[in-house]
XYZ file of C-alpha atoms in Angstrom:
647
model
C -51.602 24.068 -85.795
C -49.904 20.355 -85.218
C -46.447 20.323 -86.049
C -47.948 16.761 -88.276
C -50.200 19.252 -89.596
C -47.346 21.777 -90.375
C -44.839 19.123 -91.789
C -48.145 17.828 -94.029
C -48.659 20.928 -95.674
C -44.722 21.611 -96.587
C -45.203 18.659 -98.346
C -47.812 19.604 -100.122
C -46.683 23.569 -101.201
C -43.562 20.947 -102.599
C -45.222 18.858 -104.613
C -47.942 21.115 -105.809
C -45.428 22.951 -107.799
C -45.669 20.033 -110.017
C -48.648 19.645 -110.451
C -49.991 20.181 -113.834
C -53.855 19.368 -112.748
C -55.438 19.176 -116.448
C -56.960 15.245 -116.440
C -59.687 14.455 -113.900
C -58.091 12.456 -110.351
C -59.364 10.503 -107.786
C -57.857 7.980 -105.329
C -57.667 4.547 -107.056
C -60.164 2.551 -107.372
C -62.780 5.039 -106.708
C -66.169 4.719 -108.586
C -69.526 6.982 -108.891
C -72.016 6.197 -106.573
C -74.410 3.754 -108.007
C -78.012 3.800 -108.174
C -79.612 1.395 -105.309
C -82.663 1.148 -107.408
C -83.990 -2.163 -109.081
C -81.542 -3.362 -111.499
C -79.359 -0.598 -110.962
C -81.582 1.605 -112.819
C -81.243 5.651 -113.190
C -81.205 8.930 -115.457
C -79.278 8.275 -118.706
C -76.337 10.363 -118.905
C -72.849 10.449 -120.278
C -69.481 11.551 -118.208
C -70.722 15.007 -120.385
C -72.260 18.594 -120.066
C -74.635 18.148 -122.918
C -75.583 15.547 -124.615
C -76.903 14.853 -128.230
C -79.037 12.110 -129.565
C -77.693 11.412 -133.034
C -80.550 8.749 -134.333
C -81.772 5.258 -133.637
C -81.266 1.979 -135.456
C -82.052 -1.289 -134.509
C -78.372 -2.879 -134.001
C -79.011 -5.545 -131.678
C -82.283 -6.993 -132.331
C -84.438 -5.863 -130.116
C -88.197 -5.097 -129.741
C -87.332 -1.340 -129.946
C -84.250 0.655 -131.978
C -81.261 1.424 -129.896
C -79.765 4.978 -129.814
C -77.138 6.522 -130.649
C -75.644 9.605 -128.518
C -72.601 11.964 -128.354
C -71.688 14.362 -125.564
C -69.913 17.584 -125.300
C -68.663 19.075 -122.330
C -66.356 16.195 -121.776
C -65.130 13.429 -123.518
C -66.251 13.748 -127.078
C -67.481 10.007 -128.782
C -70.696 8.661 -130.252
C -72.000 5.874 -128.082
C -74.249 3.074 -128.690
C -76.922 2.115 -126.125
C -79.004 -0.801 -126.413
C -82.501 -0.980 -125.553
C -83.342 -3.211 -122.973
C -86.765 -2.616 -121.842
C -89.492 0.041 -121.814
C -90.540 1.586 -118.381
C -94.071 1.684 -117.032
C -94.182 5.308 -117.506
C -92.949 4.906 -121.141
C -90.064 5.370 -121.159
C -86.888 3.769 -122.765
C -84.518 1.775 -120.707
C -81.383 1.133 -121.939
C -78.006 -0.821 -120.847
C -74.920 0.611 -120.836
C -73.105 2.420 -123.362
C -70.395 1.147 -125.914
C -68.544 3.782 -127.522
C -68.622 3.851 -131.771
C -65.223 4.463 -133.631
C -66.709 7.525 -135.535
C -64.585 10.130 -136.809
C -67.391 12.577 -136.199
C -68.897 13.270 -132.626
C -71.333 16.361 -133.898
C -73.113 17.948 -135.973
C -74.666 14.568 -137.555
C -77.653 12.642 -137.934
C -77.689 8.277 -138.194
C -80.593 7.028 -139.592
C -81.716 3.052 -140.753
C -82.614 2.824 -144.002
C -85.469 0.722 -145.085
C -82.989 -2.315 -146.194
C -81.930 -2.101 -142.841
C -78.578 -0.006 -143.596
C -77.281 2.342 -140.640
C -75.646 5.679 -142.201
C -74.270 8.539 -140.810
C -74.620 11.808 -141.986
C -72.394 14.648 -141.003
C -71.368 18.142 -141.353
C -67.911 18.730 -141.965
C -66.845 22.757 -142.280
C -68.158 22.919 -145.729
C -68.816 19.279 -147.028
C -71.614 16.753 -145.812
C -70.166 13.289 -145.367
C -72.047 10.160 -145.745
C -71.128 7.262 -143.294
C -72.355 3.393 -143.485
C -72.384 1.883 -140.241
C -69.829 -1.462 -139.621
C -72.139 -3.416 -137.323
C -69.137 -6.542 -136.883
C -66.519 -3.524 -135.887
C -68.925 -1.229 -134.225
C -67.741 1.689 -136.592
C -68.757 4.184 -139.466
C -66.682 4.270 -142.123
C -66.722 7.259 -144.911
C -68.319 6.147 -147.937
C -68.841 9.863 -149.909
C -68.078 13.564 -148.929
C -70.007 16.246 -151.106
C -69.515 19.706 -150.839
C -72.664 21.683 -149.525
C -74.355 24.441 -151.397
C -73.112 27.914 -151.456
C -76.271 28.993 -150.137
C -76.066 26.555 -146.771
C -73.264 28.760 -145.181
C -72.028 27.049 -141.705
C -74.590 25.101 -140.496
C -74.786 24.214 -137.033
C -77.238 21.178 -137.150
C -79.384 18.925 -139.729
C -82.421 17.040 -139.978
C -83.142 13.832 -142.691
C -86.277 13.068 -144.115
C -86.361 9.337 -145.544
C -88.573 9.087 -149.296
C -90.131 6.097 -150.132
C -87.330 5.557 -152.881
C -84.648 5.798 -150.452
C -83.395 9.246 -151.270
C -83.858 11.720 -148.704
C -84.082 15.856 -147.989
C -82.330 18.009 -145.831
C -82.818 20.404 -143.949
C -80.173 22.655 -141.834
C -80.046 24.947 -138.917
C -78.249 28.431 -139.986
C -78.282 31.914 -137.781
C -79.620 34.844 -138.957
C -76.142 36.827 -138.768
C -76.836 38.384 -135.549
C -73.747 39.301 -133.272
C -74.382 39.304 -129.395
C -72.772 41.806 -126.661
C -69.224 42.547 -127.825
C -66.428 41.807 -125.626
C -65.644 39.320 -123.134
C -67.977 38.591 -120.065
C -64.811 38.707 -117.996
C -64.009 41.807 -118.039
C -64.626 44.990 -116.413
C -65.865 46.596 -119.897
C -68.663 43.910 -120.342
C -71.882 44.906 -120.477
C -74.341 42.932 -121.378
C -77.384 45.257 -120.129
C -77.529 49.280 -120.723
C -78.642 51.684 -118.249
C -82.451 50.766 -118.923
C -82.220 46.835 -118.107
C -82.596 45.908 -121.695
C -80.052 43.571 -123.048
C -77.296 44.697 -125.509
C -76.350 43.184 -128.573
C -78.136 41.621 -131.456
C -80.994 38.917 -130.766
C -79.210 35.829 -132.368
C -81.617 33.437 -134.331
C -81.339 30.899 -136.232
C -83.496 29.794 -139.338
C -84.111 26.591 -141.600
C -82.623 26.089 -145.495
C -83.889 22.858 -146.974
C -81.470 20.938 -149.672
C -83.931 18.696 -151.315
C -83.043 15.021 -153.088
C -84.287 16.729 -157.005
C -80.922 19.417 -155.809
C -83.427 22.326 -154.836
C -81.900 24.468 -152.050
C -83.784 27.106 -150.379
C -85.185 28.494 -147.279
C -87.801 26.512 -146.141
C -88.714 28.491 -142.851
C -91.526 31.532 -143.141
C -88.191 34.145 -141.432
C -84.780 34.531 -140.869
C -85.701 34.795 -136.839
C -87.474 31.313 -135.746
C -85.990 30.164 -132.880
C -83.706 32.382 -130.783
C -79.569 31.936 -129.817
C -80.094 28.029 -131.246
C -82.021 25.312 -132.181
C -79.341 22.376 -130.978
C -80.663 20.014 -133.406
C -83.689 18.940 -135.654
C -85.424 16.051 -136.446
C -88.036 14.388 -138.630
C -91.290 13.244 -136.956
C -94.301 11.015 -138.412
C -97.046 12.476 -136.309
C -100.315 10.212 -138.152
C -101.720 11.336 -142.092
C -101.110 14.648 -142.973
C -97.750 15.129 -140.520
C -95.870 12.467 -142.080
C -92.914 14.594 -142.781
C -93.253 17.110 -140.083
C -89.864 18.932 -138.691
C -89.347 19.730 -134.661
C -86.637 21.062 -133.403
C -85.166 22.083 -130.204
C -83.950 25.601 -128.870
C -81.753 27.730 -126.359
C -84.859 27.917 -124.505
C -86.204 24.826 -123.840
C -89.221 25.296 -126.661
C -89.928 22.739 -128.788
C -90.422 24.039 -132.148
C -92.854 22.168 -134.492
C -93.249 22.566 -137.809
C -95.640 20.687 -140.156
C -94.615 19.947 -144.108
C -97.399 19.952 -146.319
C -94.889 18.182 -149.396
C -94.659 14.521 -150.422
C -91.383 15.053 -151.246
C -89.125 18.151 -150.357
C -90.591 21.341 -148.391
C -93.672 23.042 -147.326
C -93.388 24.191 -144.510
C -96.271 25.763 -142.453
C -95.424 29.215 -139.951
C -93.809 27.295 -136.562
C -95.724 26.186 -133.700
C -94.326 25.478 -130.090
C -95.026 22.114 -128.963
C -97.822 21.878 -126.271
C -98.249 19.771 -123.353
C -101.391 18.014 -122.304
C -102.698 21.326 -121.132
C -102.555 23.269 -124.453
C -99.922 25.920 -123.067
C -96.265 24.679 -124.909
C -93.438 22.403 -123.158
C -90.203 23.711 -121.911
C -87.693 21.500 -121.296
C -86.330 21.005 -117.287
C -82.961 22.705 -118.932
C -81.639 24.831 -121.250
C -79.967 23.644 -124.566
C -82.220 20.790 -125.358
C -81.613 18.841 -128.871
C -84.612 16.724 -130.162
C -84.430 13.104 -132.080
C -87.631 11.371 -132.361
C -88.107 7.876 -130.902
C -91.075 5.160 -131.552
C -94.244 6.981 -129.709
C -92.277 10.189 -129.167
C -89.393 11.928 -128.857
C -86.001 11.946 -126.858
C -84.926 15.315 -125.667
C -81.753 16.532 -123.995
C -79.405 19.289 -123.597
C -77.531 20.371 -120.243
C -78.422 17.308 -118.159
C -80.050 13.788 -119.149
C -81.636 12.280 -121.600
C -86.074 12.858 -121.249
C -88.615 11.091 -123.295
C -92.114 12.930 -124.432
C -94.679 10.652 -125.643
C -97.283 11.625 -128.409
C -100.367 11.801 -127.363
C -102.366 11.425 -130.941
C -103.827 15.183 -129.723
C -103.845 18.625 -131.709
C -103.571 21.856 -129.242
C -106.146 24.549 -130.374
C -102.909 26.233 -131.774
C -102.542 23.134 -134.460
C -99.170 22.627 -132.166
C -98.665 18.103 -131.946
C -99.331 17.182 -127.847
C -96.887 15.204 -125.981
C -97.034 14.339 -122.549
C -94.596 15.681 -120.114
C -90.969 14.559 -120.115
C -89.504 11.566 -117.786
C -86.307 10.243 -117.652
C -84.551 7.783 -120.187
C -83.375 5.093 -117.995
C -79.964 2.933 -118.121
C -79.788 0.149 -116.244
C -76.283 -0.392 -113.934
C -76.410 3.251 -114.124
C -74.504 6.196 -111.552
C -76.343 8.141 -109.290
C -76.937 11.456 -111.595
C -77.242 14.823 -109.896
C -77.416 16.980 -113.095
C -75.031 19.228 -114.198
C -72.578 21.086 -111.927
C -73.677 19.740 -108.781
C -73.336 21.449 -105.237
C -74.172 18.447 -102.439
C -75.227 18.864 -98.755
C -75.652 15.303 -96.810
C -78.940 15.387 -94.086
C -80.906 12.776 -92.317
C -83.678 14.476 -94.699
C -86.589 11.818 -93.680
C -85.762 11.198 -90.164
C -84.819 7.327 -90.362
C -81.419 8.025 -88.788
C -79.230 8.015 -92.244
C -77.878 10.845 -94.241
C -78.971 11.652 -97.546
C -77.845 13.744 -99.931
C -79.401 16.973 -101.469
C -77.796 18.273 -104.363
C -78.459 21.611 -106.751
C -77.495 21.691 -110.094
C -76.887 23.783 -112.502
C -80.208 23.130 -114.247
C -81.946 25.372 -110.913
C -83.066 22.365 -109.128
C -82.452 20.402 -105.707
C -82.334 16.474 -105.411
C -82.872 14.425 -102.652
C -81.269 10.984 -103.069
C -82.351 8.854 -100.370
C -80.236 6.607 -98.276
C -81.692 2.973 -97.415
C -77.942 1.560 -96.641
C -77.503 3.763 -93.722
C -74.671 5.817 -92.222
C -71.884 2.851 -92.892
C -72.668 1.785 -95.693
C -74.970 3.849 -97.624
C -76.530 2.857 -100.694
C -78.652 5.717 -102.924
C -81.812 5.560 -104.604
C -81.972 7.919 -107.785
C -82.820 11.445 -107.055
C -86.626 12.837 -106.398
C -87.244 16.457 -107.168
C -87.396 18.704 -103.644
C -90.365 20.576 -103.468
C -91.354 23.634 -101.936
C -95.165 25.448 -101.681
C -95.966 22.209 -103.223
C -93.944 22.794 -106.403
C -90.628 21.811 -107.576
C -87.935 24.363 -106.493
C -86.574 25.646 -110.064
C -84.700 28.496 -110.031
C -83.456 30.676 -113.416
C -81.614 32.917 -114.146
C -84.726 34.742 -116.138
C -84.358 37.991 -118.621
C -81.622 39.604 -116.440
C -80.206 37.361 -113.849
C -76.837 36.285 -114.967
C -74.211 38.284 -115.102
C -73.215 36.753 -118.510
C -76.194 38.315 -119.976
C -79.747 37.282 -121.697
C -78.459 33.820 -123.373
C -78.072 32.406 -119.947
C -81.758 32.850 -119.182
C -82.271 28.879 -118.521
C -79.449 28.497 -115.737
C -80.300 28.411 -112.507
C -76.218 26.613 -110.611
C -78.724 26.116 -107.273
C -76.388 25.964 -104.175
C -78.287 24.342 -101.411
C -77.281 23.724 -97.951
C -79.271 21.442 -95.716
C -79.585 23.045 -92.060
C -81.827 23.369 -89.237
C -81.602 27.593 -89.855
C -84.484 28.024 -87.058
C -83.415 25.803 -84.649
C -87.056 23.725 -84.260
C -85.075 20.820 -85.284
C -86.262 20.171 -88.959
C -84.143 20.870 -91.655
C -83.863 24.143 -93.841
C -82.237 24.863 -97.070
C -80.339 27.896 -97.176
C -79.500 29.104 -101.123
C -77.226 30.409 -103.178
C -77.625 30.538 -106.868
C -77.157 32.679 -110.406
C -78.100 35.988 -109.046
C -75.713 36.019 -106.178
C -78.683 36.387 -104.013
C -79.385 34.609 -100.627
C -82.263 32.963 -100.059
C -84.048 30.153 -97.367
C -86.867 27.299 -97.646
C -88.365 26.846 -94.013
C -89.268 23.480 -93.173
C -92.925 23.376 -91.675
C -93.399 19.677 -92.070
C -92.136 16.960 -89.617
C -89.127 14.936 -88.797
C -90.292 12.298 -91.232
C -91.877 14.410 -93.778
C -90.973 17.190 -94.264
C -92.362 20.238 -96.016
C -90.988 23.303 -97.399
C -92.280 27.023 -97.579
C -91.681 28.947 -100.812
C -88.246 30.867 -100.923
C -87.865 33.989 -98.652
C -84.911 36.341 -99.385
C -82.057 37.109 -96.624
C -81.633 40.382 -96.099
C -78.752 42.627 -93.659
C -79.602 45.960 -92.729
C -82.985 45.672 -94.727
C -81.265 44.988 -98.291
C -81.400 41.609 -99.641
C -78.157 39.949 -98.937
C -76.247 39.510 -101.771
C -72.647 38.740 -102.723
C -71.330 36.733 -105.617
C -72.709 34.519 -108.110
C -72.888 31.059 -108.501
C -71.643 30.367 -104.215
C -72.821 27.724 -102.194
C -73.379 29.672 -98.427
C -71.657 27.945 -95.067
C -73.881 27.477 -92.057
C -73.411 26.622 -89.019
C -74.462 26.620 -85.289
C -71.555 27.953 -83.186
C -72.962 28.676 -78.889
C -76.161 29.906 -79.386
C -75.777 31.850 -82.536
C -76.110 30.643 -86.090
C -73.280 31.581 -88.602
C -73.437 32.318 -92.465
C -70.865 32.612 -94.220
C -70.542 34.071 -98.156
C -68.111 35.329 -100.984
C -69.449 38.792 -100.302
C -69.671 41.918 -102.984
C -65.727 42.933 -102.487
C -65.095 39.061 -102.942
C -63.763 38.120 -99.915
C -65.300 35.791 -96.933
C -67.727 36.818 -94.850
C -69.687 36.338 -91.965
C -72.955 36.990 -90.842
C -74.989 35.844 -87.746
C -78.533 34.987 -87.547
C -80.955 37.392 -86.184
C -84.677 36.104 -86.904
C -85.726 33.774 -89.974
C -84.899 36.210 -92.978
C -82.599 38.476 -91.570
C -78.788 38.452 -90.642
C -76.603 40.860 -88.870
C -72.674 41.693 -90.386
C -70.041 39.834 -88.396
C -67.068 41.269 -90.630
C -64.915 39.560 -92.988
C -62.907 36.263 -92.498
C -59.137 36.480 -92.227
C -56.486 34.069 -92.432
C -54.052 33.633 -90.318
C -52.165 37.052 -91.459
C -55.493 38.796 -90.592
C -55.949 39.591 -94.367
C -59.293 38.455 -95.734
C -60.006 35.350 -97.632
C -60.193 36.402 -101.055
C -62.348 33.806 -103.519
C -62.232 34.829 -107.444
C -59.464 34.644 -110.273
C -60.626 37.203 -111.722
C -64.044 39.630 -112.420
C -67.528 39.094 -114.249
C -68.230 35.548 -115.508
C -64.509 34.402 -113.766
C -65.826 35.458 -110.119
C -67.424 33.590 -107.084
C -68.769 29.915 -108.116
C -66.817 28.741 -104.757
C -68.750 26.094 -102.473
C -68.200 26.971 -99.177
C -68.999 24.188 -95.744
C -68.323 25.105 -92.381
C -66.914 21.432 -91.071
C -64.603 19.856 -88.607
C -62.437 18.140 -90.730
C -59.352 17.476 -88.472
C -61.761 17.060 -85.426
C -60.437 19.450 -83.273
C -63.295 20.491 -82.263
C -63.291 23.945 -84.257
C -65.140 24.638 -87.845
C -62.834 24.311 -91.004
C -63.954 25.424 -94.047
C -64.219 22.498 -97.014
C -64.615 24.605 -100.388
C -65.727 23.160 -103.768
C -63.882 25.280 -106.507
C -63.933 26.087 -110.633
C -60.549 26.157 -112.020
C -60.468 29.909 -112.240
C -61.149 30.933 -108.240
C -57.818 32.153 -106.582
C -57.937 31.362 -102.604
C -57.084 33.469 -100.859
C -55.438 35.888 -103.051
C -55.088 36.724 -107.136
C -51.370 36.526 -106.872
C -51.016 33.030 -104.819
C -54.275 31.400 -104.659
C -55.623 28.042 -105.007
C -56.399 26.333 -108.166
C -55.476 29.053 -110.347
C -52.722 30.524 -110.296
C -51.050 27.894 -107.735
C -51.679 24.679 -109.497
C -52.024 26.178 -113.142
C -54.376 28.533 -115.433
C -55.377 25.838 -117.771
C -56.301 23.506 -114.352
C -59.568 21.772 -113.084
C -61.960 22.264 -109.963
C -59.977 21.155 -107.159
C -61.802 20.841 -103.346
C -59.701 22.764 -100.687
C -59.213 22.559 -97.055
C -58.589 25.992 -94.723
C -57.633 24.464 -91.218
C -59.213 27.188 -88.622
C -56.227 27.568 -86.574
C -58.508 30.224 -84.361
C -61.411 29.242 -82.189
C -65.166 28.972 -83.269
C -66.168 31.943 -81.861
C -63.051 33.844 -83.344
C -62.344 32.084 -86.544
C -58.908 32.468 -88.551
C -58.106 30.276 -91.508
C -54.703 28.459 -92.311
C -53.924 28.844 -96.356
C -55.688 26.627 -98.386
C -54.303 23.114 -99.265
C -55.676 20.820 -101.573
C -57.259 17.824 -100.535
C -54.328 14.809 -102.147
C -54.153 10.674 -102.205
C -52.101 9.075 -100.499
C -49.801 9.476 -103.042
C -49.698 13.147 -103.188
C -51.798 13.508 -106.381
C -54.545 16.317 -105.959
C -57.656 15.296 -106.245
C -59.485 16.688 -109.079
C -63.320 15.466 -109.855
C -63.071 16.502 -113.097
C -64.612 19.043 -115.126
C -63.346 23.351 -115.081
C -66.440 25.049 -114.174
C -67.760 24.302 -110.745
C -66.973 21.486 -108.133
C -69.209 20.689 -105.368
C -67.639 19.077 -102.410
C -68.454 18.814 -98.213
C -67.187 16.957 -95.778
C -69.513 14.121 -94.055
C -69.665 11.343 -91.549
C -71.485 9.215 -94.574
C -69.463 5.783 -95.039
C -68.045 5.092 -91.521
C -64.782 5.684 -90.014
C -65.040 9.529 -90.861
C -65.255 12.103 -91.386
C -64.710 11.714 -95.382
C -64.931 13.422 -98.167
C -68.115 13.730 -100.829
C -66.763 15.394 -104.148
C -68.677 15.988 -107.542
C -67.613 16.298 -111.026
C -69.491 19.154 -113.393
C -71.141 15.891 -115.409
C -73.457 15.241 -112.637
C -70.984 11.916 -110.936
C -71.162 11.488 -106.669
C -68.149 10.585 -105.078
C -67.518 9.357 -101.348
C -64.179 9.592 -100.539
C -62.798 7.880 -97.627
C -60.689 10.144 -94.893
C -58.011 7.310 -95.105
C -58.003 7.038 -98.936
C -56.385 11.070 -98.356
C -53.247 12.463 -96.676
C -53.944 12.996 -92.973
C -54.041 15.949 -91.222
């Protein structure tokens, strides 16, 4: 180790005493990477987990309503986006967001009334608030607060149907009572599966009661167990005669729920149907959690991730279930590059033409390619494309038994990809981490300039599928004439492996640091283990492989009692990228503590967001190598070796 290096980290272990870590930090003046597209055009997503589209109104004049949308995961405000054009393949495009002074962010619905009025409605513990929207100040202002029916016990979500004499009905999302596995999924008590593989606990659903204008309230839904875990949201639909006043709502799931109301005025609801695509089999959304709010020729989905628009297709399925087409993005113009939710990054010449791009997983189970046309120094981004793989897009979930969490998490997939030539025939692989814990890799049979992925294959050591824990992004790397892999393995610590054909490794025993201890990862069991990113890289250009390791606020590196974020920089803390200087040789690797990576003003830097942060290093942007970080709301960031403190 340099004695620069040595007098560096001092520093550091002084000031990170201090540090309290709990608001998102990167070096001044550092921005998202934008979209390189025309017009700066991209995904539409808030600095937010999940996002929920509240209504539309026409605000600003235009051709078609603008929306309104609130996000959670994040930042909570109601924000205004104003449409702009529509896109060839139908959708929306929008500019950029101004945020509403609303003293609600959920649980709401905004609505234009036929005199051209914009009100609010809102759920409010046990009241529903009415709100009239202040075009001049951008603001809704309380105008009445009722309180709801006894029988309307903590609703979670409402839908508004508009009569013809400008009174409307409600209807409201309850649950059905249920209670899910008891305890705490981070402990060593949970269990969220018996001994049989079945999941524990009661099947939460929820279930619709309808408030009518005459004052009728009752349940308006055929059961008590429609839609399971949640719907998210509802919303009234005018699907042609006969489905003026037809309900669809979202779900846990990704289903669309239809339902058609046979009344003029109030409820009559028919049993529910799932919403089918153009094939007659029903829609599920790209990602779990989507809320619904329909739009002129459709409907505007999201939940985890962006903002998707279905278009009605005037068709019946043979179930009686309303056709849309398949979803495509809402579009903002000026817009960031949007990786989805959680993302994990690799960078790759993936199409040959001599510049890096970026592949990213997400938390929604997919990988992105974002292609490069600025080149290596100074790279510009075009908005991601799907990667594909047998000729399909590579999704992974969680499924029935999966997570660790238990059966709720079902539509998760945190994808972990990194980009390598795993073979050696000079195309790159993906090698995977994901959900399960499970290790798998995509062989590329295509061509420099096109490539072409195989389905998944598992790893496997010793004949068993190589597994370790959940949520990890793996290392690789080509070290002589061996390839390494390195993991968060089953007794949480760092581990290598070595390369013995295409789909199976050999154990090359636990990393240590310097102390010869191994590198432990997790804060903590269950839900509060693994999610660490791990990148075998030559940050300090010594010509031996450091590791670069993307963390959630709740890993410990390298130990429970000391480690990095939590408890070093603080419990209540934020993912924070680390550095582990190898202060060994390739071929016999031992790791320096972990540092974080700081300004140049000592501040850590923090991407923002608690659950997972993706970050490598990279020769992208010249003068490297430097530094690309996510947040968890889907937000690329390039950092510049001398926008940090040197090693």
């Amino acid at each position: 180790m340099s004695s620069s290096f040595k007098r560096s980290a001092a520093a550091l272990l002084i000031l990170l005493a201090c540090q309290c870590g709990a608001q998102p930090h990167l070096p001044q003046g550092t921005k998202a990477l934008p979209s390189a597209a025309e017009k700066g055009r991209g995904p539409l997503a808030l600095v937010n987990l999940h996002h929920h589209v509240l209504g539309h109104a026409n605000v600003f004049g235009g051709k078609m309503p603008d929306l309104f949308v609130a996000g959670y995961g994040g930042p909570q405000a109601v924000h205004l986006f104003r449409w702009v054009d529509t896109a060839e393949n139908g959708a929306p495009v929008f500019a950029r967001p101004v945020e509403v002074r609303c003293d609600f962010k959920d649980k709401g619905g905004i609505f234009q009334n036929p005199d051209g009025a914009i009100t609010g409605l809102w759920i409010s513990k046990e009241h529903l608030v009415t709100t009239e929207f202040d075009r001049s100040a951008l603001a809704f202002r309380e105008t009445q607060r009722v309180r709801l029916p006894a029988e309307i016990k903590s609703p979670a979500s409402l839908g508004v149907i508009l009569n013809s004499d400008g009174t409307h009905d409600l209807a409201f999302e309850l649950s059905n009572g249920a209670k899910g596995t008891p305890g705490h999924p981070w402990t060593e008590e949970w269990r969220p599966y018996n001994s049989s593989g079945i999941a524990t606990g009661g099947l939460r659903y929820r279930y619709l009661m309808g408030w009518s204008a005459d004052g009728q309230v009752k349940q308006i839904t055929a059961t008590k167990n429609e839609v399971y875990f949640s719907m998210h949201d509802l919303t009234a639909v005018d699907l042609g005669p006969g489905h003026e006043r037809d309900l669809i709502t979202g779900s846990r799931q990704g289903n669309l729920v239809h339902y058609r109301n046979k009344a003029e005025r109030g409820f009559d609801l028919e049993k529910k149907r799932l919403v089918a695509g153009p094939d007659g089999n029903a829609l599920r959304h790209p990602s779990i959690n989507p809320s619904v709010c329909a739009y002129p020729g459709g409907l505007i989905a999201c939940g985890e991730g962006s903002l998707y628009f279905y278009r009605f297709t005037g068709e019946w399925a043979a179930t009686g279930a309303p056709v849309f087409s398949g979803p495509v993005s809402v579009l903002q113009e000026n817009a960031d590059l949007y990786a989805g939710t959680l993302p994990s990054p690799t960078t790759v010449d993936w199409d040959g033409d001599g510049a890096l791009d970026i592949l990213a997983g997400n938390s929604e189970g997919f990988v992105l390619f974002f292609k490069n046309t600025g080149g290596n120094e100074s790279p510009r981004f075009l908005p991601a494309t799907r990667v594909q793989a047998g000729g399909r897009d590579i999704h992974v979930q969680a499924g029935y038994s999966g997570s660790l969490q238990g059966l709720q998490e079902a539509r998760w997939g945190y994808l972990s990809p990194n980009a390598f030539d795993w073979n050696g025939d000079g195309l790159p692989d993906l090698v995977t981490g994901d959900i399960t814990g499970d290790y798998h890799v995509y062989l590329n049979r295509g061509t420099r300039t096109e490539p072409r992925l195989d389905p998944a294959r598992p790893l496997y050591c010793d004949g068993i599928n190589l597994h370790g824990m959940w949520r990890c992004r793996p290392a690789a790397a080509r070290i002589g004439d061996r390839v390494a892999l390195v993991i968060v393995d089953g007794e949480d610590h760092f581990h290598l492996y070595w390369r013995i054909d295409d789909y199976n490794v050999e154990d090359g025993g636990k990393l240590p640091q310097e102390s010869g201890k191994p590198i432990g990862c997790s804060g903590g069991v269950g839900g509060k283990s693994g999610r660490a990113k791990l990148d075998l890289f030559d940050w300090n250009q010594d010509g031996h492989l450091d590791l670069v390791i993307g963390t959630n606020r709740v890993n410990s590196i390298p130990d429970r009692a000391t480690g990095l974020p939590m408890p070093g920089i603080g419990i209540k803390t934020l993912g924070t990228p680390l550095l582990m200087l190898n202060t060994g040789t390739n071929a016999k690797m031992k790791f320096a503590r972990p540092v974080p990576f700081r300004d140049k003003s000592g501040v850590i830097i923090q991407p923002g967001g608690a659950h997972e942060t993706g970050a490598v290093g990279t020769m992208l942007g010249g003068d490297g190598p430097n530094l690309l970080v996510c947040n968890e709301a889907g937000r690329m960031f390039l950092l510049p070796r001398k926008s940090l403190l040197g090693w």
